[in-house]
Amino acid sequence: MLAQVAKKRINRGISLLETLIAISLLAILTTYFWIDVPSLRGRVYDAVRKSDLEKIKVALEDYYARVDSYPSALPSCGQPFSYSNSETTSPIPCDPVTKLPYPYQVLSTGQSYRLYTTLFNKQDYSITKVGCQGGCGSQCQYNYGVSSPGTTLEKCSYVCAPGGGKSGSCEQYHDPDRSQCPKLYLADPTCASECSKPQNRCKNASGKQHLQE
C-alpha cells in the first residue's frame, strides 16, 4: 500500500514538473516571437520597397520610350502615368508604411532620374550593392535607390575635411573627388580617427556641396 501511494506521488510530481517545463518553454517562445515580429515585419516591408522601385523603374523607362523624357514627378499613390493618347501604365506604388510616394528626383531636363527609399534593415546587402552605406540623396537621408541608365545615385561618404585643427574633422561629402579627398570612410562617421593626419584630409571643401545636374 505504501509503495503504491509513493508511486502515485512520484507520478504526480513528474506530471507537474512536465507541465511547468512546457509552460516555461511556451512563455519563452511567445516572448521571442513578439520581440522578433517588428524585425520580421520590417524585412517584409523592405522586400516590398525594393520590388516597388523596380516596378516604378520599368514604368519610367516605358514613359521615356513614349515621351522621350522622364516625368517631372510621380503620380499620386496608386495612380498610373497617363499619356496623351489616353493610355496609362500600371498603378504606381507608394511606401508600404508611410503611404507616401517614393522620393523621386528628375535631372538634366528630364533625361535622367534618381529614385530613393530607406530600408529598415541597415545590414541589407542591397545597401552595399548600390553604394549607400554612408547614405544617399541630397541630405544623405536614404540608403537604397535606383536610377536611370548611365546615372549614379547621389552617394555620401565620410572624409577628413580640410582644416579642423590638430584633430581634424570627419564630415560627409557628396563629391569627394571634387575635393581631392585621399581616403573615403563609408558609413564611418569617425573616419577611423585618422583625420589628425594632414595627408588624409581633402584639399578643398567644394565636394561638400550638393551635386547639381
PDB file of C-alpha atoms in Angstrom:
ATOM      1  CA  MET A   1       0.000   0.000   0.000  1.00  0.00           C
ATOM      2  CA  LEU A   2       2.746   2.458   0.959  1.00  0.00           C
ATOM      3  CA  ALA A   3       4.594   1.637  -2.233  1.00  0.00           C
ATOM      4  CA  GLN A   4       1.510   2.418  -4.309  1.00  0.00           C
ATOM      5  CA  VAL A   5       0.987   5.776  -2.552  1.00  0.00           C
ATOM      6  CA  ALA A   6       4.630   6.705  -3.094  1.00  0.00           C
ATOM      7  CA  LYS A   7       4.365   5.727  -6.753  1.00  0.00           C
ATOM      8  CA  LYS A   8       1.288   7.926  -7.192  1.00  0.00           C
ATOM      9  CA  ARG A   9       3.086  10.867  -5.579  1.00  0.00           C
ATOM     10  CA  ILE A  10       6.069  10.394  -7.891  1.00  0.00           C
ATOM     11  CA  ASN A  11       3.790  10.238 -10.910  1.00  0.00           C
ATOM     12  CA  ARG A  12       2.008  13.400  -9.797  1.00  0.00           C
ATOM     13  CA  GLY A  13       5.354  15.138  -9.269  1.00  0.00           C
ATOM     14  CA  ILE A  14       6.590  14.198 -12.703  1.00  0.00           C
ATOM     15  CA  SER A  15       3.372  15.379 -14.350  1.00  0.00           C
ATOM     16  CA  LEU A  16       3.548  18.707 -12.533  1.00  0.00           C
ATOM     17  CA  LEU A  17       7.207  19.142 -13.481  1.00  0.00           C
ATOM     18  CA  GLU A  18       6.477  18.408 -17.115  1.00  0.00           C
ATOM     19  CA  THR A  19       3.635  20.900 -17.062  1.00  0.00           C
ATOM     20  CA  LEU A  20       5.853  23.619 -15.597  1.00  0.00           C
ATOM     21  CA  ILE A  21       8.544  22.942 -18.195  1.00  0.00           C
ATOM     22  CA  ALA A  22       6.001  23.111 -21.007  1.00  0.00           C
ATOM     23  CA  ILE A  23       4.606  26.396 -19.687  1.00  0.00           C
ATOM     24  CA  SER A  24       8.109  27.857 -19.374  1.00  0.00           C
ATOM     25  CA  LEU A  25       9.036  26.863 -22.921  1.00  0.00           C
ATOM     26  CA  LEU A  26       5.796  28.294 -24.232  1.00  0.00           C
ATOM     27  CA  ALA A  27       6.444  31.568 -22.423  1.00  0.00           C
ATOM     28  CA  ILE A  28       9.971  31.777 -23.852  1.00  0.00           C
ATOM     29  CA  LEU A  29       8.795  31.059 -27.390  1.00  0.00           C
ATOM     30  CA  THR A  30       5.952  33.549 -27.090  1.00  0.00           C
ATOM     31  CA  THR A  31       8.308  36.259 -25.823  1.00  0.00           C
ATOM     32  CA  TYR A  32      10.788  35.585 -28.629  1.00  0.00           C
ATOM     33  CA  PHE A  33       8.019  35.676 -31.206  1.00  0.00           C
ATOM     34  CA  TRP A  34       6.683  39.030 -30.060  1.00  0.00           C
ATOM     35  CA  ILE A  35      10.162  40.535 -29.797  1.00  0.00           C
ATOM     36  CA  ASP A  36      11.097  39.415 -33.316  1.00  0.00           C
ATOM     37  CA  VAL A  37       7.843  40.437 -35.021  1.00  0.00           C
ATOM     38  CA  PRO A  38       8.932  44.060 -35.709  1.00  0.00           C
ATOM     39  CA  SER A  39      12.150  42.817 -37.312  1.00  0.00           C
ATOM     40  CA  LEU A  40      10.313  40.309 -39.483  1.00  0.00           C
ATOM     41  CA  ARG A  41       7.743  42.903 -40.473  1.00  0.00           C
ATOM     42  CA  GLY A  42      10.494  45.381 -41.332  1.00  0.00           C
ATOM     43  CA  ARG A  43      12.222  42.898 -43.619  1.00  0.00           C
ATOM     44  CA  VAL A  44       8.953  42.141 -45.374  1.00  0.00           C
ATOM     45  CA  TYR A  45       8.399  45.855 -45.951  1.00  0.00           C
ATOM     46  CA  ASP A  46      11.956  46.140 -47.282  1.00  0.00           C
ATOM     47  CA  ALA A  47      11.233  43.443 -49.858  1.00  0.00           C
ATOM     48  CA  VAL A  48       8.127  45.374 -50.898  1.00  0.00           C
ATOM     49  CA  ARG A  49      10.108  48.621 -51.186  1.00  0.00           C
ATOM     50  CA  LYS A  50      12.766  47.077 -53.406  1.00  0.00           C
ATOM     51  CA  SER A  51      10.115  45.451 -55.575  1.00  0.00           C
ATOM     52  CA  ASP A  52       8.209  48.745 -55.795  1.00  0.00           C
ATOM     53  CA  LEU A  53      11.271  50.635 -57.015  1.00  0.00           C
ATOM     54  CA  GLU A  54      11.857  48.060 -59.733  1.00  0.00           C
ATOM     55  CA  LYS A  55       8.223  48.358 -60.841  1.00  0.00           C
ATOM     56  CA  ILE A  56       8.467  52.142 -60.944  1.00  0.00           C
ATOM     57  CA  LYS A  57      11.734  51.890 -62.855  1.00  0.00           C
ATOM     58  CA  VAL A  58      10.028  49.805 -65.539  1.00  0.00           C
ATOM     59  CA  ALA A  59       7.174  52.324 -65.727  1.00  0.00           C
ATOM     60  CA  LEU A  60       9.629  55.225 -66.001  1.00  0.00           C
ATOM     61  CA  GLU A  61      11.517  53.582 -68.853  1.00  0.00           C
ATOM     62  CA  ASP A  62       8.233  52.906 -70.635  1.00  0.00           C
ATOM     63  CA  TYR A  63       7.294  56.552 -70.149  1.00  0.00           C
ATOM     64  CA  TYR A  64      10.645  57.677 -71.541  1.00  0.00           C
ATOM     65  CA  ALA A  65      10.278  55.419 -74.584  1.00  0.00           C
ATOM     66  CA  ARG A  66       6.948  57.065 -75.392  1.00  0.00           C
ATOM     67  CA  VAL A  67       7.636  60.700 -74.485  1.00  0.00           C
ATOM     68  CA  ASP A  68      11.429  60.926 -74.917  1.00  0.00           C
ATOM     69  CA  SER A  69      11.857  62.296 -71.394  1.00  0.00           C
ATOM     70  CA  TYR A  70      11.167  61.238 -67.836  1.00  0.00           C
ATOM     71  CA  PRO A  71       8.183  62.742 -65.974  1.00  0.00           C
ATOM     72  CA  SER A  72       8.734  65.764 -63.768  1.00  0.00           C
ATOM     73  CA  ALA A  73       7.040  63.994 -60.842  1.00  0.00           C
ATOM     74  CA  LEU A  74       5.498  60.679 -59.883  1.00  0.00           C
ATOM     75  CA  PRO A  75       1.700  60.414 -59.880  1.00  0.00           C
ATOM     76  CA  SER A  76      -0.256  60.222 -56.637  1.00  0.00           C
ATOM     77  CA  CYS A  77      -0.218  56.941 -54.732  1.00  0.00           C
ATOM     78  CA  GLY A  78      -1.928  54.172 -56.652  1.00  0.00           C
ATOM     79  CA  GLN A  79      -2.358  56.301 -59.777  1.00  0.00           C
ATOM     80  CA  PRO A  80      -0.815  55.460 -63.175  1.00  0.00           C
ATOM     81  CA  PHE A  81       1.173  57.550 -65.623  1.00  0.00           C
ATOM     82  CA  SER A  82      -1.115  58.895 -68.327  1.00  0.00           C
ATOM     83  CA  TYR A  83      -0.196  59.597 -71.940  1.00  0.00           C
ATOM     84  CA  SER A  84      -1.706  61.946 -74.492  1.00  0.00           C
ATOM     85  CA  ASN A  85      -3.430  59.051 -76.264  1.00  0.00           C
ATOM     86  CA  SER A  86      -5.278  58.171 -73.029  1.00  0.00           C
ATOM     87  CA  GLU A  87      -3.153  55.078 -72.435  1.00  0.00           C
ATOM     88  CA  THR A  88      -1.959  54.500 -68.884  1.00  0.00           C
ATOM     89  CA  THR A  89       0.620  52.414 -67.045  1.00  0.00           C
ATOM     90  CA  SER A  90       0.036  50.148 -64.073  1.00  0.00           C
ATOM     91  CA  PRO A  91      -0.672  51.999 -60.794  1.00  0.00           C
ATOM     92  CA  ILE A  92       2.487  53.455 -59.251  1.00  0.00           C
ATOM     93  CA  PRO A  93       3.071  52.033 -55.738  1.00  0.00           C
ATOM     94  CA  CYS A  94       3.961  54.053 -52.653  1.00  0.00           C
ATOM     95  CA  ASP A  95       5.877  53.234 -49.483  1.00  0.00           C
ATOM     96  CA  PRO A  96       4.037  50.423 -47.632  1.00  0.00           C
ATOM     97  CA  VAL A  97       4.419  52.130 -44.243  1.00  0.00           C
ATOM     98  CA  THR A  98       4.245  55.890 -44.826  1.00  0.00           C
ATOM     99  CA  LYS A  99       1.824  55.563 -47.767  1.00  0.00           C
ATOM    100  CA  LEU A 100       3.737  58.415 -49.412  1.00  0.00           C
ATOM    101  CA  PRO A 101       5.321  58.476 -52.886  1.00  0.00           C
ATOM    102  CA  TYR A 102       8.928  57.353 -53.068  1.00  0.00           C
ATOM    103  CA  PRO A 103      11.402  60.276 -53.262  1.00  0.00           C
ATOM    104  CA  TYR A 104      11.952  60.985 -56.956  1.00  0.00           C
ATOM    105  CA  GLN A 105      14.495  63.366 -58.466  1.00  0.00           C
ATOM    106  CA  VAL A 106      14.400  64.206 -62.164  1.00  0.00           C
ATOM    107  CA  LEU A 107      17.643  65.535 -63.656  1.00  0.00           C
ATOM    108  CA  SER A 108      19.023  67.095 -66.818  1.00  0.00           C
ATOM    109  CA  THR A 109      15.698  68.459 -68.094  1.00  0.00           C
ATOM    110  CA  GLY A 110      14.004  65.100 -67.954  1.00  0.00           C
ATOM    111  CA  GLN A 111      16.810  62.958 -69.348  1.00  0.00           C
ATOM    112  CA  SER A 112      17.715  61.135 -66.145  1.00  0.00           C
ATOM    113  CA  TYR A 113      16.361  60.450 -62.670  1.00  0.00           C
ATOM    114  CA  ARG A 114      17.048  59.033 -59.230  1.00  0.00           C
ATOM    115  CA  LEU A 115      14.531  57.197 -57.054  1.00  0.00           C
ATOM    116  CA  TYR A 116      15.162  56.552 -53.353  1.00  0.00           C
ATOM    117  CA  THR A 117      13.855  54.788 -50.275  1.00  0.00           C
ATOM    118  CA  THR A 118      15.024  53.888 -46.769  1.00  0.00           C
ATOM    119  CA  LEU A 119      15.284  50.213 -45.858  1.00  0.00           C
ATOM    120  CA  PHE A 120      14.519  49.107 -42.307  1.00  0.00           C
ATOM    121  CA  ASN A 121      17.305  46.523 -42.201  1.00  0.00           C
ATOM    122  CA  LYS A 122      20.508  48.564 -42.235  1.00  0.00           C
ATOM    123  CA  GLN A 123      22.509  45.355 -42.829  1.00  0.00           C
ATOM    124  CA  ASP A 124      20.686  44.541 -46.065  1.00  0.00           C
ATOM    125  CA  TYR A 125      23.263  43.603 -48.708  1.00  0.00           C
ATOM    126  CA  SER A 126      21.371  45.691 -51.266  1.00  0.00           C
ATOM    127  CA  ILE A 127      22.530  48.842 -49.455  1.00  0.00           C
ATOM    128  CA  THR A 128      26.162  47.906 -50.027  1.00  0.00           C
ATOM    129  CA  LYS A 129      25.420  46.814 -53.579  1.00  0.00           C
ATOM    130  CA  VAL A 130      24.166  50.282 -54.566  1.00  0.00           C
ATOM    131  CA  GLY A 131      26.877  52.029 -52.523  1.00  0.00           C
ATOM    132  CA  CYS A 132      24.626  53.758 -49.995  1.00  0.00           C
ATOM    133  CA  GLN A 133      26.363  52.598 -46.803  1.00  0.00           C
ATOM    134  CA  GLY A 134      27.180  56.215 -45.985  1.00  0.00           C
ATOM    135  CA  GLY A 135      23.773  57.437 -47.102  1.00  0.00           C
ATOM    136  CA  CYS A 136      22.374  58.598 -50.435  1.00  0.00           C
ATOM    137  CA  GLY A 137      20.366  61.613 -51.525  1.00  0.00           C
ATOM    138  CA  SER A 138      20.813  65.350 -51.135  1.00  0.00           C
ATOM    139  CA  GLN A 139      20.920  65.084 -47.339  1.00  0.00           C
ATOM    140  CA  CYS A 140      22.320  61.532 -47.118  1.00  0.00           C
ATOM    141  CA  GLN A 141      18.918  60.521 -45.731  1.00  0.00           C
ATOM    142  CA  TYR A 142      18.257  57.382 -47.814  1.00  0.00           C
ATOM    143  CA  ASN A 143      20.070  54.057 -48.009  1.00  0.00           C
ATOM    144  CA  TYR A 144      18.740  52.474 -51.197  1.00  0.00           C
ATOM    145  CA  GLY A 145      17.695  53.575 -54.642  1.00  0.00           C
ATOM    146  CA  VAL A 146      17.610  53.059 -58.390  1.00  0.00           C
ATOM    147  CA  SER A 147      18.394  55.414 -61.245  1.00  0.00           C
ATOM    148  CA  SER A 148      18.124  55.800 -64.994  1.00  0.00           C
ATOM    149  CA  PRO A 149      20.741  54.122 -67.223  1.00  0.00           C
ATOM    150  CA  GLY A 150      24.076  55.917 -67.048  1.00  0.00           C
ATOM    151  CA  THR A 151      23.111  57.839 -63.899  1.00  0.00           C
ATOM    152  CA  THR A 152      24.571  57.114 -60.480  1.00  0.00           C
ATOM    153  CA  LEU A 153      22.870  57.634 -57.148  1.00  0.00           C
ATOM    154  CA  GLU A 154      23.942  60.676 -55.153  1.00  0.00           C
ATOM    155  CA  LYS A 155      26.138  58.890 -52.621  1.00  0.00           C
ATOM    156  CA  CYS A 156      27.578  60.264 -49.414  1.00  0.00           C
ATOM    157  CA  SER A 157      30.943  59.384 -47.936  1.00  0.00           C
ATOM    158  CA  TYR A 158      32.683  60.413 -44.752  1.00  0.00           C
ATOM    159  CA  VAL A 159      36.006  62.115 -45.357  1.00  0.00           C
ATOM    160  CA  CYS A 160      38.587  64.086 -43.429  1.00  0.00           C
ATOM    161  CA  ALA A 161      37.648  67.678 -44.215  1.00  0.00           C
ATOM    162  CA  PRO A 162      40.336  70.306 -44.825  1.00  0.00           C
ATOM    163  CA  GLY A 163      41.371  72.290 -41.776  1.00  0.00           C
ATOM    164  CA  GLY A 164      39.851  71.191 -38.498  1.00  0.00           C
ATOM    165  CA  GLY A 165      42.851  71.950 -36.327  1.00  0.00           C
ATOM    166  CA  LYS A 166      45.120  69.264 -34.943  1.00  0.00           C
ATOM    167  CA  SER A 167      42.392  66.648 -34.505  1.00  0.00           C
ATOM    168  CA  GLY A 168      40.804  67.286 -37.902  1.00  0.00           C
ATOM    169  CA  SER A 169      37.119  66.939 -38.764  1.00  0.00           C
ATOM    170  CA  CYS A 170      35.235  63.938 -40.182  1.00  0.00           C
ATOM    171  CA  GLU A 171      32.341  65.102 -42.395  1.00  0.00           C
ATOM    172  CA  GLN A 172      30.014  63.829 -45.110  1.00  0.00           C
ATOM    173  CA  TYR A 173      30.857  64.887 -48.668  1.00  0.00           C
ATOM    174  CA  HIS A 174      28.759  64.259 -51.761  1.00  0.00           C
ATOM    175  CA  ASP A 175      31.621  64.559 -54.239  1.00  0.00           C
ATOM    176  CA  PRO A 176      34.928  63.584 -52.590  1.00  0.00           C
ATOM    177  CA  ASP A 177      36.705  63.535 -55.961  1.00  0.00           C
ATOM    178  CA  ARG A 178      35.956  67.219 -56.469  1.00  0.00           C
ATOM    179  CA  SER A 179      37.606  67.925 -53.126  1.00  0.00           C
ATOM    180  CA  GLN A 180      40.550  65.643 -53.944  1.00  0.00           C
ATOM    181  CA  CYS A 181      39.956  63.580 -50.816  1.00  0.00           C
ATOM    182  CA  PRO A 182      42.640  60.881 -50.487  1.00  0.00           C
ATOM    183  CA  LYS A 183      40.541  58.457 -48.404  1.00  0.00           C
ATOM    184  CA  LEU A 184      36.849  57.588 -48.107  1.00  0.00           C
ATOM    185  CA  TYR A 185      35.199  56.180 -44.988  1.00  0.00           C
ATOM    186  CA  LEU A 186      31.846  54.670 -45.932  1.00  0.00           C
ATOM    187  CA  ALA A 187      29.371  54.522 -43.040  1.00  0.00           C
ATOM    188  CA  ASP A 188      32.106  55.538 -40.584  1.00  0.00           C
ATOM    189  CA  PRO A 189      31.373  58.945 -39.011  1.00  0.00           C
ATOM    190  CA  THR A 190      34.679  58.767 -37.116  1.00  0.00           C
ATOM    191  CA  CYS A 191      36.819  58.364 -40.252  1.00  0.00           C
ATOM    192  CA  ALA A 192      38.685  55.691 -38.286  1.00  0.00           C
ATOM    193  CA  SER A 193      40.076  58.539 -36.133  1.00  0.00           C
ATOM    194  CA  GLU A 194      42.572  59.319 -38.901  1.00  0.00           C
ATOM    195  CA  CYS A 195      41.718  62.980 -39.521  1.00  0.00           C
ATOM    196  CA  SER A 196      44.533  64.200 -37.286  1.00  0.00           C
ATOM    197  CA  LYS A 197      46.922  63.273 -40.102  1.00  0.00           C
ATOM    198  CA  PRO A 198      47.070  66.089 -42.690  1.00  0.00           C
ATOM    199  CA  GLN A 199      47.771  63.616 -45.510  1.00  0.00           C
ATOM    200  CA  ASN A 200      44.286  62.113 -45.007  1.00  0.00           C
ATOM    201  CA  ARG A 201      42.461  65.422 -45.421  1.00  0.00           C
ATOM    202  CA  CYS A 202      40.709  66.716 -48.534  1.00  0.00           C
ATOM    203  CA  LYS A 203      42.356  69.538 -50.477  1.00  0.00           C
ATOM    204  CA  ASN A 204      39.235  71.737 -50.505  1.00  0.00           C
ATOM    205  CA  ALA A 205      35.576  71.745 -49.406  1.00  0.00           C
ATOM    206  CA  SER A 206      33.900  72.106 -52.807  1.00  0.00           C
ATOM    207  CA  GLY A 207      32.729  68.477 -52.750  1.00  0.00           C
ATOM    208  CA  LYS A 208      30.685  69.070 -49.626  1.00  0.00           C
ATOM    209  CA  GLN A 209      28.068  70.943 -51.620  1.00  0.00           C
ATOM    210  CA  HIS A 210      25.120  69.050 -53.049  1.00  0.00           C
ATOM    211  CA  LEU A 211      25.587  67.763 -56.556  1.00  0.00           C
ATOM    212  CA  GLN A 212      23.787  69.783 -59.166  1.00  0.00           C
ATOM    213  CA  GLU A 213      22.926  68.299 -62.543  1.00  0.00           C
TER     214      GLU A 213
END
